CSV table of C-alpha atoms and ligand atoms in Angstrom, one decimal:
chain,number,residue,atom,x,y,z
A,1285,UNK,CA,40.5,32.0,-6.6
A,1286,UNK,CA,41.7,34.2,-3.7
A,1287,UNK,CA,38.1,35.2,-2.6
A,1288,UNK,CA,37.3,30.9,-2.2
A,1289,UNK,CA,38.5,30.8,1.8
A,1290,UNK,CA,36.4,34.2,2.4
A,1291,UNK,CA,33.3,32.8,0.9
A,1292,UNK,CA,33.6,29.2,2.6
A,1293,UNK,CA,34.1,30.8,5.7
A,1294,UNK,CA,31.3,33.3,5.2
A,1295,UNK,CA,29.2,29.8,4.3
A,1296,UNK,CA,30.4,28.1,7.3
A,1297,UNK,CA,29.6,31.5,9.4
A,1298,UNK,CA,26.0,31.1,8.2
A,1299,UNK,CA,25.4,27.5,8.7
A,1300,UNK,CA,26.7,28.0,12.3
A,1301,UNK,CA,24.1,30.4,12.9
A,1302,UNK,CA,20.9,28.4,11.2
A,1303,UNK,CA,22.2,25.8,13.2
A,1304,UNK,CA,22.0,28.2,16.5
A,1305,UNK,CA,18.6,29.2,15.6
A,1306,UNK,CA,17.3,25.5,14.9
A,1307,UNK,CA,18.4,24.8,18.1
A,1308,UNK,CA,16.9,27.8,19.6
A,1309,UNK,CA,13.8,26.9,17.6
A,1310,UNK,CA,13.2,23.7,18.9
A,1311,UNK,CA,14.4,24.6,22.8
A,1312,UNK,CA,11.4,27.2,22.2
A,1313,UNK,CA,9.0,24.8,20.5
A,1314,UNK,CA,9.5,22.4,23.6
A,1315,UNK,CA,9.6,25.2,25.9
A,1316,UNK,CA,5.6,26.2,24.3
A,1317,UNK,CA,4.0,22.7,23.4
A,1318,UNK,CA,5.3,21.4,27.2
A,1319,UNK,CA,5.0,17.8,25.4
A,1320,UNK,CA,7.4,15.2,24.0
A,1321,UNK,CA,7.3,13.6,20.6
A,1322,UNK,CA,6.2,10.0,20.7
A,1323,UNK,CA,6.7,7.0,18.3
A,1324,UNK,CA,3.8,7.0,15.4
A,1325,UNK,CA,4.7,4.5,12.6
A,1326,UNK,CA,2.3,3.7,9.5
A,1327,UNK,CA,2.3,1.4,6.8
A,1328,UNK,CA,1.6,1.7,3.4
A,1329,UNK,CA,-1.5,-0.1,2.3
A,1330,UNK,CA,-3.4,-0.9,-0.4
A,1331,UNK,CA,-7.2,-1.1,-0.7
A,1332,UNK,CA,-9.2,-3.2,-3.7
A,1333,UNK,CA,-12.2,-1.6,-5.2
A,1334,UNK,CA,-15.7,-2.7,-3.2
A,1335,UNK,CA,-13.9,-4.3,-0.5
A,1336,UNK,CA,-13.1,-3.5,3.2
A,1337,UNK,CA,-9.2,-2.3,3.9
A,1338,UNK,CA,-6.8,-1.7,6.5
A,1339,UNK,CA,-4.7,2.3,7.0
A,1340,UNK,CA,-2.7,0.7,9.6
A,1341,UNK,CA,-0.8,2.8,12.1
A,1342,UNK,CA,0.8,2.3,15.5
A,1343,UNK,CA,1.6,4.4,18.3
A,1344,UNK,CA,3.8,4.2,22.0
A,1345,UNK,CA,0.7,3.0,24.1
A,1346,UNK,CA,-1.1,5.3,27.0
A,1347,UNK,CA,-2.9,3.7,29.5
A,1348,UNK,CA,-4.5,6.6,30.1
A,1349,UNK,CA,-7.7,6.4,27.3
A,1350,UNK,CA,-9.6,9.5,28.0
A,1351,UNK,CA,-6.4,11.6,27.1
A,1352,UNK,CA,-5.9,9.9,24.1
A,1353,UNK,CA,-6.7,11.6,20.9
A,1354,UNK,CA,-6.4,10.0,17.4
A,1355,UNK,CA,-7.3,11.7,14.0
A,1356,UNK,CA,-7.0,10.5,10.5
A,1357,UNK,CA,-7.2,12.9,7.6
A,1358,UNK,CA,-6.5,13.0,4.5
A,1359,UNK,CA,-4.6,15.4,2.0
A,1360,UNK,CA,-6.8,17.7,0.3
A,1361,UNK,CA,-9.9,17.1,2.0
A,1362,UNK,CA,-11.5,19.2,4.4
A,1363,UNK,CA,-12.3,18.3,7.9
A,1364,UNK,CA,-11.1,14.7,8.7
A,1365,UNK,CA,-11.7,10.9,7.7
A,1366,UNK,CA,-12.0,9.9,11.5
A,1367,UNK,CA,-11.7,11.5,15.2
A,1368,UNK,CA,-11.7,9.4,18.5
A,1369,UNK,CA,-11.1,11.6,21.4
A,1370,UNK,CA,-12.5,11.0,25.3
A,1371,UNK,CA,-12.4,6.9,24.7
A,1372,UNK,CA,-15.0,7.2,22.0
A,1373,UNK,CA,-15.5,8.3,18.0
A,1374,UNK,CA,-16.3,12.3,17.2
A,1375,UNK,CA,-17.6,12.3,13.7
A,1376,UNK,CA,-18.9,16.2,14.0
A,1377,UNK,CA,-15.9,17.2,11.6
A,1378,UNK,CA,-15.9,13.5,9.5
A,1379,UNK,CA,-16.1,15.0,5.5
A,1380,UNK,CA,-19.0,13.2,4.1
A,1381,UNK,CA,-16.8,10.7,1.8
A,1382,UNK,CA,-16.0,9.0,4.6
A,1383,UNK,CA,-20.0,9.1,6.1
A,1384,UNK,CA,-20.4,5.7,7.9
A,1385,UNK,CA,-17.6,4.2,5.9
A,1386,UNK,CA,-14.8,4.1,9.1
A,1387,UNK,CA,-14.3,2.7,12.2
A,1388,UNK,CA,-11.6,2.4,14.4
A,1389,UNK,CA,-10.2,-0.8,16.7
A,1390,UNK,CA,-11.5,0.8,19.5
A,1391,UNK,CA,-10.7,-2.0,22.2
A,1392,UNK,CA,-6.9,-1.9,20.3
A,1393,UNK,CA,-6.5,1.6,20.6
A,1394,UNK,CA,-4.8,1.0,24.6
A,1395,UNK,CA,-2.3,-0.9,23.2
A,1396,UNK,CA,-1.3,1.6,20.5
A,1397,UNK,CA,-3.1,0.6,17.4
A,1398,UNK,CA,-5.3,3.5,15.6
A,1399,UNK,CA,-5.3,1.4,12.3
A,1400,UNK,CA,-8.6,2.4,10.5
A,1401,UNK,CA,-10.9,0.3,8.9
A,1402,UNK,CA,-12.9,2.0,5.9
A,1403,UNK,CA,-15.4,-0.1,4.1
A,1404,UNK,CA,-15.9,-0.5,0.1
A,1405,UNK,CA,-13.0,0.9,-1.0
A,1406,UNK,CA,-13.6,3.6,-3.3
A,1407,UNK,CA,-11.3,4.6,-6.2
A,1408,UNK,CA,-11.2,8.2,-5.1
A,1409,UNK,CA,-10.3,7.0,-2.0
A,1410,UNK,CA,-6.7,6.7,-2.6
A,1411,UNK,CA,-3.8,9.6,-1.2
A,1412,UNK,CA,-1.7,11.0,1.6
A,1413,UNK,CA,-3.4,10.0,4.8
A,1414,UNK,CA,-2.2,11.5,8.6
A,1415,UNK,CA,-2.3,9.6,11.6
A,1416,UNK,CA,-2.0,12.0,14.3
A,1417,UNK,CA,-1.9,10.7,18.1
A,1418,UNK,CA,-1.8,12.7,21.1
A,1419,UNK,CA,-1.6,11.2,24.6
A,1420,UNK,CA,-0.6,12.5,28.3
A,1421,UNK,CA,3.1,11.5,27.0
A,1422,UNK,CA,2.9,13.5,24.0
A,1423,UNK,CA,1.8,14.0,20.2
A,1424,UNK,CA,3.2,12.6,17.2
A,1425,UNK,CA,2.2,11.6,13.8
A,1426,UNK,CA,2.7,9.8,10.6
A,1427,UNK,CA,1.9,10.3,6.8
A,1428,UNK,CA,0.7,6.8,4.6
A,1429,UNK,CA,0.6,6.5,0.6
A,1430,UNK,CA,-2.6,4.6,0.2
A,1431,UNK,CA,-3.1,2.9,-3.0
A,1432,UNK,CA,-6.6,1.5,-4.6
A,1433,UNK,CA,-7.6,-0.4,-7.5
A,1434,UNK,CA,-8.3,-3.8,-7.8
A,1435,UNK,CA,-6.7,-6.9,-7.6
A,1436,UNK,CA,-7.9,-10.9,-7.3
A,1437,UNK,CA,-6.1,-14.2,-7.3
A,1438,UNK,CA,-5.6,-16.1,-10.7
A,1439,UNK,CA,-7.5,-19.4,-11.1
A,1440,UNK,CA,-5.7,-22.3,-12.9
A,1441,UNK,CA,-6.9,-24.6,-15.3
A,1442,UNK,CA,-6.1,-26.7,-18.1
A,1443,UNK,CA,-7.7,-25.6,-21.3
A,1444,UNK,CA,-9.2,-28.4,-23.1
A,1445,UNK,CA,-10.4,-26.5,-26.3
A,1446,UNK,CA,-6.9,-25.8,-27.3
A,1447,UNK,CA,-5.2,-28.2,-29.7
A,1448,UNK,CA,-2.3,-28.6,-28.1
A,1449,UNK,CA,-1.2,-28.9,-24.0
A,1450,UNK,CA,-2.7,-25.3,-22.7
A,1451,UNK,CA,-2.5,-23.9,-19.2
A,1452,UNK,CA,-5.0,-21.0,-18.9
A,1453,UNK,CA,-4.6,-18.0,-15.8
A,1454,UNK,CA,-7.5,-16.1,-15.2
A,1455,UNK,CA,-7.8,-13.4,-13.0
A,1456,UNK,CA,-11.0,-11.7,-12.2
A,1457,UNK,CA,-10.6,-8.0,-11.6
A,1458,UNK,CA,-7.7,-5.6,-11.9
A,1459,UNK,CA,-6.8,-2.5,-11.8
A,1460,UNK,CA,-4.6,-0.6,-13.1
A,1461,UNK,CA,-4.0,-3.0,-16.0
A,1462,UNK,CA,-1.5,-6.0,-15.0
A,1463,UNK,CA,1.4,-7.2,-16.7
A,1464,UNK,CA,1.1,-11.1,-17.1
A,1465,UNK,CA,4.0,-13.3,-17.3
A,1466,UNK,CA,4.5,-16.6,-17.3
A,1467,UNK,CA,7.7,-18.8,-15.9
A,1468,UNK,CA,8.9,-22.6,-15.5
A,1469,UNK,CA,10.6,-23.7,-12.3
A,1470,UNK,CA,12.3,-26.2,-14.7
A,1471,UNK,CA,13.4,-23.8,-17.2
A,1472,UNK,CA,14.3,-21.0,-15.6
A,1473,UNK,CA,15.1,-17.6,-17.0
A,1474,UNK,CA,12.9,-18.8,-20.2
A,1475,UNK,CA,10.9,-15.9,-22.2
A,1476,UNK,CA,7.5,-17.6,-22.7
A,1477,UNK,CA,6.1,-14.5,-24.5
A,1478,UNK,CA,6.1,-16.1,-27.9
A,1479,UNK,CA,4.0,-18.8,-26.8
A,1480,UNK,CA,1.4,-17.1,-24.7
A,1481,UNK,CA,-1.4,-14.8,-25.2
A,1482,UNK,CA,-2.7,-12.6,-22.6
A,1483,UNK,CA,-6.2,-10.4,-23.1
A,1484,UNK,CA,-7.9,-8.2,-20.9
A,1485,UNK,CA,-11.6,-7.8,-21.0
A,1486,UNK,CA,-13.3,-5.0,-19.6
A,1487,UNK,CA,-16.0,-6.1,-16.5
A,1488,UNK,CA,-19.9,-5.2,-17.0
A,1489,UNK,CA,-19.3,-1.9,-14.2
A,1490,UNK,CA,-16.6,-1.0,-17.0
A,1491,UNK,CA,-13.7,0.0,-14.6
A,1492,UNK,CA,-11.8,-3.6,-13.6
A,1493,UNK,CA,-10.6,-5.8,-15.9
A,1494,UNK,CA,-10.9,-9.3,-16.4
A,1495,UNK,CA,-6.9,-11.3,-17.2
A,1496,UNK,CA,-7.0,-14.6,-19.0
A,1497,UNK,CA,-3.4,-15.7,-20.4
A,1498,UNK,CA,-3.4,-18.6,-22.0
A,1499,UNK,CA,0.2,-20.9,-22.3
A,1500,UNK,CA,0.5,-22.9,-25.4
A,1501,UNK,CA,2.5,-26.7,-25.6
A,1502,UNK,CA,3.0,-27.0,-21.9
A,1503,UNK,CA,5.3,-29.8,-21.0
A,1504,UNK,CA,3.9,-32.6,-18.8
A,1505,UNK,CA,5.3,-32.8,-15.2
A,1506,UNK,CA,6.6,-29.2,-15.2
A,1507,UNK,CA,5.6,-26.7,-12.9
A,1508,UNK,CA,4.7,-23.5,-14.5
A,1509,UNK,CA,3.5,-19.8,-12.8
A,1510,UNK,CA,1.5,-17.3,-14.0
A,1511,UNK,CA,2.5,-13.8,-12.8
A,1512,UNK,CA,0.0,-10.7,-12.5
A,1513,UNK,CA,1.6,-7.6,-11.5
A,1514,UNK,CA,0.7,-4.1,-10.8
A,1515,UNK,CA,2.2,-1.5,-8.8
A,1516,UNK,CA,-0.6,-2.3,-6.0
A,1517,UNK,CA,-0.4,-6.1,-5.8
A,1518,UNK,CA,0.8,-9.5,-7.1
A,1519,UNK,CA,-0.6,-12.7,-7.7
A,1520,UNK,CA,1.0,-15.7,-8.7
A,1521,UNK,CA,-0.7,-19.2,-10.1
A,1522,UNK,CA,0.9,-22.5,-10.0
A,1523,UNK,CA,-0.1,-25.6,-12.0
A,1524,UNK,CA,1.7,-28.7,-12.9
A,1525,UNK,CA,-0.3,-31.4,-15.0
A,1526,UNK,CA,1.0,-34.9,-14.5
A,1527,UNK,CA,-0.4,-38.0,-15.9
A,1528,UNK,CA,-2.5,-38.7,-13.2
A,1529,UNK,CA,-3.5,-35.5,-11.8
A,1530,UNK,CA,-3.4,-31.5,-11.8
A,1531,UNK,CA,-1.5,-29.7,-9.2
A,1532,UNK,CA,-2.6,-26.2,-7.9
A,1533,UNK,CA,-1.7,-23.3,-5.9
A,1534,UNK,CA,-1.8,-19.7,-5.9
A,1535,UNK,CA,-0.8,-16.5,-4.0
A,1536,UNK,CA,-1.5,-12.9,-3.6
A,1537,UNK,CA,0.8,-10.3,-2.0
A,1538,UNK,CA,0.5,-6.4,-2.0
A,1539,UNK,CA,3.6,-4.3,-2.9
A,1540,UNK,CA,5.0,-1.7,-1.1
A,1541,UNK,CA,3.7,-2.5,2.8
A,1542,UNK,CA,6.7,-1.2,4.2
A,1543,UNK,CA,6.9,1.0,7.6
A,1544,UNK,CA,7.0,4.7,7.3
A,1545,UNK,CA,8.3,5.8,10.7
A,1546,UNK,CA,6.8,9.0,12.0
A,1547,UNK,CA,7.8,12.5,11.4
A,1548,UNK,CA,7.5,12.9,15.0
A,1549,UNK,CA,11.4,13.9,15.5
A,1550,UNK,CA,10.7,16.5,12.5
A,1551,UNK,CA,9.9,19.5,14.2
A,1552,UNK,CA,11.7,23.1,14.0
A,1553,UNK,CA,14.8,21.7,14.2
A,1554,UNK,CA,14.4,19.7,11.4
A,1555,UNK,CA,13.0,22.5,9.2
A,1556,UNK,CA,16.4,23.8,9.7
A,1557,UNK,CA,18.4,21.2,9.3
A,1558,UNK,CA,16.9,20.3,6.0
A,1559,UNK,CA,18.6,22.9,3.6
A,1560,UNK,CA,21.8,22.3,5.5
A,1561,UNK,CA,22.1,18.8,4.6
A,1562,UNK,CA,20.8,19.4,1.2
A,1563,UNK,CA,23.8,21.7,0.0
B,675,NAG,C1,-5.0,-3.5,14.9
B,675,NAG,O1,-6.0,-4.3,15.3
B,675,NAG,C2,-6.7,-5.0,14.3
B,675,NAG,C3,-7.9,-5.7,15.0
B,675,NAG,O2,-7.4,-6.6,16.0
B,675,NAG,C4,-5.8,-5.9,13.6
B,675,NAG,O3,-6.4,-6.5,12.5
B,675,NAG,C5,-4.6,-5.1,13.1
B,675,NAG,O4,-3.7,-5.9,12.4
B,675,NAG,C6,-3.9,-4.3,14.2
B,675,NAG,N1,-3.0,-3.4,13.5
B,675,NAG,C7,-1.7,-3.4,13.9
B,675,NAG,C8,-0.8,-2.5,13.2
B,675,NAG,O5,-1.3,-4.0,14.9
B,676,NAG,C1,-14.6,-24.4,-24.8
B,676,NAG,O1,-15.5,-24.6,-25.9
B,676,NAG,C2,-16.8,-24.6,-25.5
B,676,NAG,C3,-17.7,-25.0,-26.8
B,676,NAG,O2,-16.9,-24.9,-27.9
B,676,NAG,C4,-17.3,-23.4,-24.9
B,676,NAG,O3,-18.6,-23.4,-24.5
B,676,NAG,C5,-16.4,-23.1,-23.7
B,676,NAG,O4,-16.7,-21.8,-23.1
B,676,NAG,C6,-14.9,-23.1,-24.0
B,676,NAG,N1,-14.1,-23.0,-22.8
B,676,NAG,C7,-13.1,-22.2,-22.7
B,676,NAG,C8,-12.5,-22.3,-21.4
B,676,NAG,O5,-12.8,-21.4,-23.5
B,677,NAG,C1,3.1,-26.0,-30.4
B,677,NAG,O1,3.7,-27.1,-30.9
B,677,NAG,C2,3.4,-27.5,-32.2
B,677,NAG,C3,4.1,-28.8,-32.5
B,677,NAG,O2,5.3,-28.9,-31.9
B,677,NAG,C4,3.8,-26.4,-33.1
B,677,NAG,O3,3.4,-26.7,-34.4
B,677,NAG,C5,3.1,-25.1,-32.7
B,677,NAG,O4,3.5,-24.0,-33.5
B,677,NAG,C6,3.4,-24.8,-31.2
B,677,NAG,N1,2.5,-23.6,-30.8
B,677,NAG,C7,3.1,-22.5,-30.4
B,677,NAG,C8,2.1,-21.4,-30.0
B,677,NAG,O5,4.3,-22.3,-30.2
B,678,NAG,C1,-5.1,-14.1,-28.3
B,678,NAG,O1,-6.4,-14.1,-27.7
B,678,NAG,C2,-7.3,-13.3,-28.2
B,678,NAG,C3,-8.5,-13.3,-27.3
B,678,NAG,O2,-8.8,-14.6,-26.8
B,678,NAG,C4,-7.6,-13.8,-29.7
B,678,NAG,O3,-8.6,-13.0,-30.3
B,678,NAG,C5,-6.3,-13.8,-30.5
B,678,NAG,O4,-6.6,-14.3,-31.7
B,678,NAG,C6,-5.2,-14.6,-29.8
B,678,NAG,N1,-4.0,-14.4,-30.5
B,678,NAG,C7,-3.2,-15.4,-30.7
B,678,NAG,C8,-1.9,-15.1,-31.4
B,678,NAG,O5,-3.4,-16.6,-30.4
B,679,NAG,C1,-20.6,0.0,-19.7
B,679,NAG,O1,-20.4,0.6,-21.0
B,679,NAG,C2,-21.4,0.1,-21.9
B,679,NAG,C3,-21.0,0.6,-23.3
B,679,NAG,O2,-20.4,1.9,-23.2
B,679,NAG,C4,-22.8,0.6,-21.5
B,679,NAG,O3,-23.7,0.1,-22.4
B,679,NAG,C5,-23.1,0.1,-20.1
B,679,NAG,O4,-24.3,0.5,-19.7
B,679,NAG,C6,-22.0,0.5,-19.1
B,679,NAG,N1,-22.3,-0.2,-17.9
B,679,NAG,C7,-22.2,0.4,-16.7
B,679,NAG,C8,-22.5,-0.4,-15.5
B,679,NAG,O5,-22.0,1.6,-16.6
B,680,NAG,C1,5.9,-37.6,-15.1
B,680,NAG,O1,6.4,-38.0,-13.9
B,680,NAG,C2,5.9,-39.3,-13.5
B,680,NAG,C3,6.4,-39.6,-12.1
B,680,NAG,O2,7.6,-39.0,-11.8
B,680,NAG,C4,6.5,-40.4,-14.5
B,680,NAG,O3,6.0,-41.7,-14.1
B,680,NAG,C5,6.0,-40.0,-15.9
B,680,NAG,O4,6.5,-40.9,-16.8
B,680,NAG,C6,6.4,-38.6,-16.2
B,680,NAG,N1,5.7,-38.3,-17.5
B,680,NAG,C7,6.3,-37.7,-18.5
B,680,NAG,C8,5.6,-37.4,-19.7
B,680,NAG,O5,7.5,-37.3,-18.4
């Protein structure tokens, strides 16, 4: 117990000095680079399967194009996914995956948007991508999860073959499998699971999958959903029958498109810092 003081001390001694030396660090870092950190802020997207898709990431405009460089790579791949540098694209390092599959906004690109566009989403496509920006202000970059798979709205119908009142959701494509659930705006909180049946039929390219879920005794003039979730994207079908007529809507968001600010601020000094806070 006596020797507790002596080692917090010793402790605090020691965080003292990695503190010194973080900020010694960065002072240096600044000192070398001669640039400033500047705002790079990404979003996490999601691309489905055959389709054209979005890596969107922002930056603190320049007005000064020619200085502007902006590169997009991605983790574990060699060379990069797209380069513009000198107010125009420089594919001599693009890795073939990417071969005359991206683009970049390039008329956006003054007002601070390097989003890139890649065309027919592959599944191999997903990963860590890095936005990396540097201007005449300075450099600064930002990592994005991108997701793929495969995702399509739900179509509602009535099905007539059943004996009973039937609602039928069908869905196209997905991918990863969805879970499918269905709900009643006027019965809330009921578990319909008993009297549904959901099946998933494998697509003729054998990688997305096909979602009909079929709803048994629907009640007339009630307005019930039909849920498809993954961890990419949701979808949700309406239908209410009425005597006279069949209502429909339906709805498709994607998860997760939340900013990731940039790791701009991280430099040496946040390498430091890191442990420190973690103790
Ligand atoms: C970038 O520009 C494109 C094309 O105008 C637009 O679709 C996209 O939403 C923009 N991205 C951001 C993050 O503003
Ligand atoms: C309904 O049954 C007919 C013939 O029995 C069949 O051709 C049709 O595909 C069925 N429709 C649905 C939606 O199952
Ligand atoms: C639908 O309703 C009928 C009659 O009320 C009942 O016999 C049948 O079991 C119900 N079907 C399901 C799947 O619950
Ligand atoms: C559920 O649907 C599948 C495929 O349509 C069918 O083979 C199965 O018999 C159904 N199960 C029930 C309990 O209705
Ligand atoms: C899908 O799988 C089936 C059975 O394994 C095979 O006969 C068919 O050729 C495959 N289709 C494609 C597009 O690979
Ligand atoms: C459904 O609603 C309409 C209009 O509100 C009403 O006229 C009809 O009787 C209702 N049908 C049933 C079966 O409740």
């Amino acid at each position: 117990m006596r020797s507790l003081p002596v080692s917090v001390s010793f402790y605090s001694i020691i965080n003292a000095i990695i503190i010194l030396a973080g900020a010694i660090a960065l002072i240096i870092g600044f000192g070398i680079s001669g640039r400033h950190s500047i705002a790079v802020t990404t979003f996490t997207s999601a691309g489905n399967l055959g389709e054209d898709s979005i890596l969107s990431c922002t930056f603190e405009p320049d007005i000064k194009l020619n200085g502007i460089i902006i590169q997009w790579q991605k983790e574990g791949t060699a060379g990069s996914v797209h380069e513009f540098r000198g107010g125009r694209d420089d594919l001599s390092q693009q890795h073939e995956a990417f071969r005359g599959r991206t683009a970049l906004f390039s008329d956006q690109v003054i007002v601070g948007n390097a989003s890139l566009r890649l065309k027919s989403v592959r599944l191999t496509d997903a990963g860590t991508y890095q936005c990396l920006i540097v201007t005449s202000k300075g450099k600064g970059s930002a990592h994005l999860e991108y997701k793929t798979g495969a995702f399509s709205m739900p179509e509602m119908n009535v099905d007539f073959n059943a004996s009973s009142e039937s609602l039928r959701c069908e869905a196209p494509r997905w991918l990863p499998q969805p879970t499918v659930a269905w709900t009643s705006q006027v019965d809330q909180g009921a578990d319909f699971s008993q009297v549904s049946n959901t099946s998933f039929e494998l697509n003729s390219e054998n990688v997305t999958l096909k979602v009909v879920s079929v709803l048994y005794n629907a009640t007339v003039n009630h307005t019930y959903s039909c849920v498809i979730e993954n961890d990419i994207a949701k979808a949700t079908g309406d239908i209410k029958v009425t005597d006279s007529e069949i209502k429909r809507q339906s709805r498709l968001q994607l998860l997760n498109s939340k900013a990731s600010p940039g790791a701009a601020a991280l430099g040496p000094l946040g390498w430091t810092l890191l442990p420190l806070m973690l103790k």
